[in-house]
């Protein structure tokens, strides 16, 4: 039995797509390889249903209702996890999978704390949760963040009109688009790609500051046409996406969910650390600009500022 599966794994965004598939992939493992699960997601029927499905498979599951667009909710969720750990209601926390994410076209949209919604949910909410729980993780433990290759441009993404990151100071990235500036699909994709570049920078800096035995990795599941993140594309591109689902080998929530569960649990991936980037099921180097000690240190400090301002 591997050392991670004997403990508890927390996963955000478990109610649909990749998160649901990863939750059920963990729950359907045989007993020695099945962790206890803490499912952090928006309260409601979808969270209840995935928790019940995981329990039916034999997993011990706790649901923690949390709107990731509200940092107060995120802090409350972290406190609930600490209480469960301190009382012995769940086993040691040895995995944290920061899976939840959104892609919002209208960058005028703000979180409850006034931050641009994509940056708030994809990045800030997870840094709050990880920061609150970092000292509660029991080594050996793994933190797996969800990344995306959209942080840089290639021919395929150019054809699909997926804009790359356009990095600026994090305080600026956190601000919604001014009301007098029109919204565009490009702005929405740029915000998404910026949030994913932030995750790479954060993962590198987090590893430098994490306690010994806590390993940090980033997982890119690959292009998954037809999932919720594609809903902001034009109708014609959505139709193309649905057709692409039939291509053999294309990523799907089921296939990628099993890989995400494996990265969180299996000995095969125990060596991953320092924000190692896994694309589908292979480790890949990131682009040189995605390793930047200056940007990473600035992001860490700016994140503290943004989170403290919302406290």
C-alpha positions as a Markdown table, in Angstrom:
| # | Residue | x | y | z |
|---|---|---|---|---|
| 1 | Unk | 0.0 | 0.0 | 0.0 |
| 2 | Unk | 1.4 | 3.4 | -0.8 |
| 3 | Unk | 1.8 | 6.0 | 1.9 |
| 4 | Unk | -0.5 | 8.6 | 0.5 |
| 5 | Unk | -3.6 | 6.4 | 0.0 |
| 6 | Unk | -3.6 | 5.6 | 3.7 |
| 7 | Unk | -4.5 | 9.1 | 4.6 |
| 8 | Unk | -7.0 | 11.8 | 3.6 |
| 9 | Unk | -7.1 | 13.7 | 0.3 |
| 10 | Unk | -8.9 | 17.0 | -0.1 |
| 11 | Unk | -10.2 | 17.9 | -3.6 |
| 12 | Unk | -11.8 | 21.1 | -4.7 |
| 13 | Unk | -14.4 | 21.2 | -7.5 |
| 14 | Unk | -15.6 | 17.6 | -7.2 |
| 15 | Unk | -19.1 | 18.0 | -8.6 |
| 16 | Unk | -18.5 | 17.8 | -12.4 |
| 17 | Unk | -16.0 | 17.2 | -15.2 |
| 18 | Unk | -12.4 | 16.4 | -14.2 |
| 19 | Unk | -13.0 | 16.8 | -10.4 |
| 20 | Unk | -15.9 | 14.4 | -10.4 |
| 21 | Unk | -14.0 | 11.8 | -12.4 |
| 22 | Unk | -11.0 | 12.1 | -10.2 |
| 23 | Unk | -13.2 | 11.7 | -7.1 |
| 24 | Unk | -14.8 | 8.6 | -8.3 |
| 25 | Unk | -11.5 | 7.2 | -9.6 |
| 26 | Unk | -10.1 | 7.5 | -6.0 |
| 27 | Unk | -13.3 | 6.1 | -4.5 |
| 28 | Unk | -13.5 | 3.1 | -6.8 |
| 29 | Unk | -10.0 | 1.9 | -5.8 |
| 30 | Unk | -9.6 | -1.2 | -3.7 |
| 31 | Unk | -9.7 | -0.6 | 0.0 |
| 32 | Unk | -5.9 | -0.6 | 0.7 |
| 33 | Unk | -5.5 | 2.0 | -2.1 |
| 34 | Unk | -8.5 | 4.2 | -1.3 |
| 35 | Unk | -8.0 | 7.4 | 0.7 |
| 36 | Unk | -10.6 | 9.1 | 2.8 |
| 37 | Unk | -12.0 | 12.1 | 0.9 |
| 38 | Unk | -12.8 | 15.7 | 1.8 |
| 39 | Unk | -14.8 | 17.2 | -1.0 |
| 40 | Unk | -14.8 | 21.0 | -1.1 |
| 41 | Unk | -17.4 | 22.4 | -3.5 |
| 42 | Unk | -20.4 | 24.6 | -3.9 |
| 43 | Unk | -23.1 | 23.2 | -1.6 |
| 44 | Unk | -26.1 | 21.7 | -3.3 |
| 45 | Unk | -27.4 | 18.6 | -5.0 |
| 46 | Unk | -24.4 | 18.1 | -7.2 |
| 47 | Unk | -22.0 | 17.9 | -4.2 |
| 48 | Unk | -24.4 | 15.6 | -2.3 |
| 49 | Unk | -24.7 | 13.3 | -5.3 |
| 50 | Unk | -21.0 | 12.9 | -5.9 |
| 51 | Unk | -20.4 | 12.3 | -2.2 |
| 52 | Unk | -23.1 | 9.6 | -2.2 |
| 53 | Unk | -21.6 | 8.0 | -5.3 |
| 54 | Unk | -18.2 | 7.9 | -3.7 |
| 55 | Unk | -19.6 | 6.4 | -0.5 |
| 56 | Unk | -21.5 | 3.8 | -2.5 |
| 57 | Unk | -18.1 | 2.8 | -3.9 |
| 58 | Unk | -16.8 | 2.3 | -0.4 |
| 59 | Unk | -15.0 | 5.6 | 0.3 |
| 60 | Unk | -15.2 | 7.5 | 3.6 |
| 61 | Unk | -16.3 | 11.0 | 2.5 |
| 62 | Unk | -16.9 | 14.4 | 4.1 |
| 63 | Unk | -18.6 | 17.2 | 2.2 |
| 64 | Unk | -17.5 | 20.8 | 2.9 |
| 65 | Unk | -19.7 | 23.4 | 1.3 |
| 66 | Unk | -17.7 | 26.3 | -0.1 |
| 67 | Unk | -18.1 | 29.0 | -2.7 |
| 68 | Unk | -14.6 | 29.6 | -4.0 |
| 69 | Unk | -15.6 | 33.0 | -5.2 |
| 70 | Unk | -15.9 | 34.1 | -1.5 |
| 71 | Unk | -12.6 | 34.0 | 0.4 |
| 72 | Unk | -14.6 | 34.0 | 3.7 |
| 73 | Unk | -16.1 | 30.7 | 2.6 |
| 74 | Unk | -12.6 | 29.4 | 1.7 |
| 75 | Unk | -11.3 | 30.4 | 5.2 |
| 76 | Unk | -14.3 | 28.7 | 6.8 |
| 77 | Unk | -13.7 | 25.5 | 4.8 |
| 78 | Unk | -10.1 | 25.5 | 5.9 |
| 79 | Unk | -11.1 | 25.9 | 9.5 |
| 80 | Unk | -13.6 | 23.0 | 9.2 |
| 81 | Unk | -10.8 | 20.8 | 7.8 |
| 82 | Unk | -8.5 | 21.7 | 10.7 |
| 83 | Unk | -11.3 | 20.8 | 13.2 |
| 84 | Unk | -11.8 | 17.4 | 11.6 |
| 85 | Unk | -8.1 | 16.7 | 11.7 |
| 86 | Unk | -7.7 | 18.0 | 15.3 |
| 87 | Unk | -10.6 | 15.8 | 16.6 |
| 88 | Unk | -9.4 | 12.7 | 14.7 |
| 89 | Unk | -12.6 | 12.6 | 12.7 |
| 90 | Unk | -10.5 | 12.0 | 9.6 |
| 91 | Unk | -7.1 | 10.6 | 9.1 |
| 92 | Unk | -3.9 | 12.6 | 8.4 |
| 93 | Unk | -4.2 | 15.0 | 5.5 |
| 94 | Unk | -1.7 | 13.8 | 2.9 |
| 95 | Unk | -3.1 | 15.1 | -0.3 |
| 96 | Unk | -4.6 | 18.4 | -1.5 |
| 97 | Unk | -5.9 | 18.6 | -5.1 |
| 98 | Unk | -6.6 | 22.2 | -6.2 |
| 99 | Unk | -8.8 | 21.2 | -9.1 |
| 100 | Unk | -11.7 | 23.7 | -9.2 |
| 101 | Unk | -11.6 | 26.4 | -12.0 |
| 102 | Unk | -13.6 | 28.7 | -14.1 |
| 103 | Unk | -13.2 | 30.5 | -17.4 |
| 104 | Unk | -15.2 | 33.7 | -17.6 |
| 105 | Unk | -15.6 | 35.7 | -20.8 |
| 106 | Unk | -16.7 | 38.9 | -19.1 |
| 107 | Unk | -13.8 | 40.1 | -17.1 |
| 108 | Unk | -15.9 | 42.8 | -15.6 |
| 109 | Unk | -17.2 | 40.1 | -13.3 |
| 110 | Unk | -15.9 | 40.3 | -9.8 |
| 111 | Unk | -15.8 | 37.9 | -6.9 |
| 112 | Unk | -17.4 | 38.6 | -3.6 |
| 113 | Unk | -14.1 | 40.2 | -2.5 |
| 114 | Unk | -13.9 | 42.5 | -5.6 |
| 115 | Unk | -11.3 | 40.5 | -7.6 |
| 116 | Unk | -11.5 | 39.5 | -11.2 |
| 117 | Unk | -13.5 | 36.3 | -11.0 |
| 118 | Unk | -11.2 | 33.9 | -13.0 |
| 119 | Unk | -8.1 | 35.0 | -11.0 |
| 120 | Unk | -10.1 | 34.9 | -7.8 |
| 121 | Unk | -11.4 | 31.3 | -8.2 |
| 122 | Unk | -8.6 | 29.6 | -10.1 |
| 123 | Unk | -5.7 | 31.2 | -8.2 |
| 124 | Unk | -6.6 | 33.2 | -5.0 |
| 125 | Unk | -9.1 | 30.8 | -3.5 |
| 126 | Unk | -6.6 | 27.9 | -3.7 |
| 127 | Unk | -3.7 | 30.0 | -2.3 |
| 128 | Unk | -5.9 | 30.9 | 0.6 |
| 129 | Unk | -6.9 | 27.2 | 1.2 |
| 130 | Unk | -3.4 | 25.9 | 0.8 |
| 131 | Unk | -1.9 | 28.6 | 3.0 |
| 132 | Unk | -4.4 | 27.8 | 5.7 |
| 133 | Unk | -3.7 | 24.1 | 5.6 |
| 134 | Unk | 0.0 | 23.9 | 4.7 |
| 135 | Unk | 1.0 | 23.2 | 8.3 |
| 136 | Unk | -1.8 | 20.7 | 8.7 |
| 137 | Unk | -0.5 | 18.4 | 5.9 |
| 138 | Unk | 1.2 | 15.3 | 7.2 |
| 139 | Unk | 4.4 | 14.3 | 5.3 |
| 140 | Unk | 4.7 | 12.6 | 3.0 |
| 141 | Unk | 2.1 | 14.7 | 1.3 |
| 142 | Unk | 1.3 | 16.0 | -2.1 |
| 143 | Unk | -0.2 | 19.2 | -3.4 |
| 144 | Unk | -1.4 | 19.0 | -7.0 |
| 145 | Unk | -2.5 | 22.2 | -8.8 |
| 146 | Unk | -4.4 | 22.3 | -12.1 |
| 147 | Unk | -2.4 | 24.0 | -14.8 |
| 148 | Unk | -2.9 | 24.6 | -18.5 |
| 149 | Unk | -0.7 | 25.0 | -21.5 |
| 150 | Unk | -2.8 | 28.0 | -22.5 |
| 151 | Unk | -0.2 | 30.1 | -20.7 |
| 152 | Unk | 1.7 | 30.2 | -24.0 |
| 153 | Unk | 0.6 | 30.4 | -27.6 |
| 154 | Unk | 0.9 | 27.7 | -30.3 |
| 155 | Unk | -0.7 | 27.1 | -33.7 |
| 156 | Unk | -3.5 | 24.9 | -32.3 |
| 157 | Unk | -4.5 | 27.5 | -29.7 |
| 158 | Unk | -4.2 | 30.3 | -32.2 |
| 159 | Unk | -6.7 | 28.5 | -34.5 |
| 160 | Unk | -9.1 | 28.1 | -31.6 |
| 161 | Unk | -8.6 | 31.8 | -30.6 |
| 162 | Unk | -7.3 | 30.9 | -27.2 |
| 163 | Unk | -5.2 | 33.8 | -26.0 |
| 164 | Unk | -1.9 | 33.2 | -24.1 |
| 165 | Unk | -1.0 | 34.9 | -20.8 |
| 166 | Unk | -0.2 | 38.6 | -20.8 |
| 167 | Unk | 1.6 | 38.9 | -17.4 |
| 168 | Unk | 1.4 | 42.0 | -15.4 |
| 169 | Unk | 1.8 | 42.8 | -11.7 |
| 170 | Unk | -0.5 | 40.5 | -9.7 |
| 171 | Unk | -2.3 | 43.4 | -8.1 |
| 172 | Unk | -3.3 | 44.5 | -11.5 |
| 173 | Unk | -4.2 | 41.0 | -12.7 |
| 174 | Unk | -6.6 | 40.7 | -9.7 |
| 175 | Unk | -8.6 | 43.8 | -10.8 |
| 176 | Unk | -11.8 | 43.4 | -12.9 |
| 177 | Unk | -11.8 | 45.2 | -16.3 |
| 178 | Unk | -12.9 | 48.8 | -16.0 |
| 179 | Unk | -16.5 | 49.3 | -16.7 |
| 180 | Unk | -15.8 | 51.6 | -19.7 |
| 181 | Unk | -13.6 | 49.0 | -21.4 |
| 182 | Unk | -15.6 | 46.5 | -23.6 |
| 183 | Unk | -15.5 | 42.8 | -22.8 |
| 184 | Unk | -14.1 | 40.4 | -25.5 |
| 185 | Unk | -13.5 | 36.7 | -25.8 |
| 186 | Unk | -9.8 | 37.4 | -26.0 |
| 187 | Unk | -9.8 | 39.3 | -22.6 |
| 188 | Unk | -11.6 | 36.3 | -21.1 |
| 189 | Unk | -9.1 | 33.8 | -22.4 |
| 190 | Unk | -6.2 | 36.0 | -21.4 |
| 191 | Unk | -7.5 | 36.2 | -17.8 |
| 192 | Unk | -7.7 | 32.4 | -17.8 |
| 193 | Unk | -4.2 | 32.0 | -19.1 |
| 194 | Unk | -2.9 | 34.5 | -16.7 |
| 195 | Unk | -4.4 | 32.5 | -13.8 |
| 196 | Unk | -2.7 | 29.4 | -15.1 |
| 197 | Unk | 0.7 | 31.1 | -15.4 |
| 198 | Unk | 0.2 | 32.3 | -11.9 |
| 199 | Unk | -0.3 | 28.7 | -10.7 |
| 200 | Unk | 3.0 | 27.7 | -12.3 |
| 201 | Unk | 4.8 | 30.6 | -10.6 |
| 202 | Unk | 3.0 | 29.9 | -7.3 |
| 203 | Unk | 3.9 | 26.2 | -7.4 |
| 204 | Unk | 7.6 | 27.0 | -7.7 |
| 205 | Unk | 7.6 | 29.4 | -4.8 |
| 206 | Unk | 5.3 | 27.2 | -2.7 |
| 207 | Unk | 7.8 | 24.3 | -2.9 |
| 208 | Unk | 10.6 | 26.6 | -1.6 |
| 209 | Unk | 8.5 | 27.5 | 1.4 |
| 210 | Unk | 6.7 | 24.2 | 2.1 |
| 211 | Unk | 7.7 | 21.9 | 5.0 |
| 212 | Unk | 10.0 | 19.0 | 4.3 |
| 213 | Unk | 8.1 | 16.1 | 2.8 |
| 214 | Unk | 5.4 | 18.2 | 1.1 |
| 215 | Unk | 5.7 | 17.9 | -2.7 |
| 216 | Unk | 4.1 | 20.3 | -5.2 |
| 217 | Unk | 3.2 | 19.4 | -8.8 |
| 218 | Unk | 1.1 | 20.9 | -11.5 |
| 219 | Unk | -1.2 | 18.8 | -13.8 |
| 220 | Unk | -2.3 | 19.8 | -17.3 |
| 221 | Unk | -5.1 | 17.3 | -18.3 |
| 222 | Unk | -4.9 | 18.2 | -21.9 |
| 223 | Unk | -7.6 | 19.7 | -24.1 |
| 224 | Unk | -11.0 | 18.3 | -23.1 |
| 225 | Unk | -13.5 | 19.5 | -25.8 |
| 226 | Unk | -17.1 | 19.7 | -24.6 |
| 227 | Unk | -16.3 | 20.4 | -21.0 |
| 228 | Unk | -17.6 | 23.4 | -19.0 |
| 229 | Unk | -14.5 | 25.5 | -19.7 |
| 230 | Unk | -15.4 | 25.6 | -23.4 |
| 231 | Unk | -18.8 | 27.0 | -22.8 |
| 232 | Unk | -17.6 | 30.6 | -23.5 |
| 233 | Unk | -16.5 | 29.8 | -27.0 |
| 234 | Unk | -18.5 | 30.6 | -30.1 |
| 235 | Unk | -21.2 | 28.1 | -31.1 |
| 236 | Unk | -19.2 | 27.1 | -34.2 |
| 237 | Unk | -16.1 | 26.4 | -32.0 |
| 238 | Unk | -18.2 | 24.5 | -29.5 |
| 239 | Unk | -19.5 | 22.3 | -32.4 |
| 240 | Unk | -16.0 | 21.6 | -33.5 |
| 241 | Unk | -15.1 | 20.7 | -29.9 |
| 242 | Unk | -17.9 | 18.2 | -29.7 |
| 243 | Unk | -16.7 | 16.6 | -32.9 |
| 244 | Unk | -13.2 | 16.4 | -31.6 |
| 245 | Unk | -14.4 | 14.3 | -28.6 |
| 246 | Unk | -14.6 | 11.4 | -31.1 |
| 247 | Unk | -10.9 | 11.6 | -31.9 |
| 248 | Unk | -9.0 | 8.6 | -30.4 |
| 249 | Unk | -6.7 | 9.6 | -27.6 |
| 250 | Unk | -8.2 | 13.0 | -27.1 |
| 251 | Unk | -8.4 | 13.9 | -23.4 |
| 252 | Unk | -11.7 | 13.3 | -21.6 |
| 253 | Unk | -12.7 | 13.8 | -17.9 |
| 254 | Unk | -12.7 | 10.1 | -17.3 |
| 255 | Unk | -9.2 | 9.5 | -18.7 |
| 256 | Unk | -7.7 | 12.6 | -17.2 |
| 257 | Unk | -9.6 | 12.0 | -13.9 |
| 258 | Unk | -7.8 | 8.6 | -13.5 |
| 259 | Unk | -4.5 | 10.3 | -14.2 |
| 260 | Unk | -5.2 | 13.1 | -11.7 |
| 261 | Unk | -6.1 | 10.5 | -9.0 |
| 262 | Unk | -2.9 | 8.6 | -9.8 |
| 263 | Unk | -0.7 | 11.7 | -9.5 |
| 264 | Unk | -2.3 | 12.4 | -6.1 |
| 265 | Unk | -1.8 | 8.9 | -4.8 |
| 266 | Unk | 0.5 | 6.5 | -6.7 |
| 267 | Unk | 4.2 | 5.7 | -6.0 |
| 268 | Unk | 4.9 | 6.3 | -9.7 |
| 269 | Unk | 4.5 | 10.0 | -9.1 |
| 270 | Unk | 6.1 | 10.2 | -5.7 |
| 271 | Unk | 9.2 | 12.0 | -7.1 |
| 272 | Unk | 7.3 | 15.0 | -8.4 |
| 273 | Unk | 8.2 | 18.2 | -6.6 |
| 274 | Unk | 9.3 | 21.8 | -7.3 |
| 275 | Unk | 6.1 | 22.4 | -9.3 |
| 276 | Unk | 6.9 | 19.6 | -11.8 |
| 277 | Unk | 4.6 | 20.0 | -14.8 |
| 278 | Unk | 2.7 | 16.9 | -16.0 |
| 279 | Unk | 0.9 | 17.1 | -19.3 |
| 280 | Unk | -1.6 | 14.2 | -19.7 |
| 281 | Unk | 0.7 | 11.5 | -18.3 |
| 282 | Unk | 4.2 | 12.8 | -19.1 |
| 283 | Unk | 6.4 | 15.3 | -17.3 |
| 284 | Unk | 7.2 | 18.3 | -19.5 |
| 285 | Unk | 9.5 | 21.3 | -19.2 |
| 286 | Unk | 7.7 | 24.6 | -19.0 |
| 287 | Unk | 8.6 | 27.5 | -21.2 |
| 288 | Unk | 11.6 | 29.5 | -19.9 |
| 289 | Unk | 9.5 | 32.5 | -18.9 |
| 290 | Unk | 7.4 | 30.3 | -16.7 |
| 291 | Unk | 10.4 | 29.9 | -14.4 |
| 292 | Unk | 11.1 | 33.4 | -13.0 |
| 293 | Unk | 12.3 | 33.8 | -9.4 |
| 294 | Unk | 11.6 | 37.6 | -9.4 |
| 295 | Unk | 8.0 | 37.1 | -10.7 |
| 296 | Unk | 7.5 | 34.2 | -8.3 |
| 297 | Unk | 8.6 | 36.2 | -5.2 |
| 298 | Unk | 6.5 | 39.2 | -6.3 |
| 299 | Unk | 3.5 | 37.0 | -6.8 |
| 300 | Unk | 3.9 | 35.5 | -3.3 |
| 301 | Unk | 4.0 | 38.9 | -1.7 |
| 302 | Unk | 1.2 | 40.3 | -3.8 |
| 303 | Unk | -0.9 | 37.3 | -2.9 |
| 304 | Unk | -0.5 | 38.0 | 0.8 |
| 305 | Unk | -1.5 | 41.6 | 0.2 |
| 306 | Unk | -4.7 | 40.5 | -1.8 |
| 307 | Unk | -5.7 | 37.9 | 0.7 |
| 308 | Unk | -5.1 | 40.1 | 3.7 |
| 309 | Unk | -7.1 | 42.9 | 2.1 |
| 310 | Unk | -10.1 | 40.6 | 1.8 |
| 311 | Unk | -9.8 | 39.3 | 5.4 |
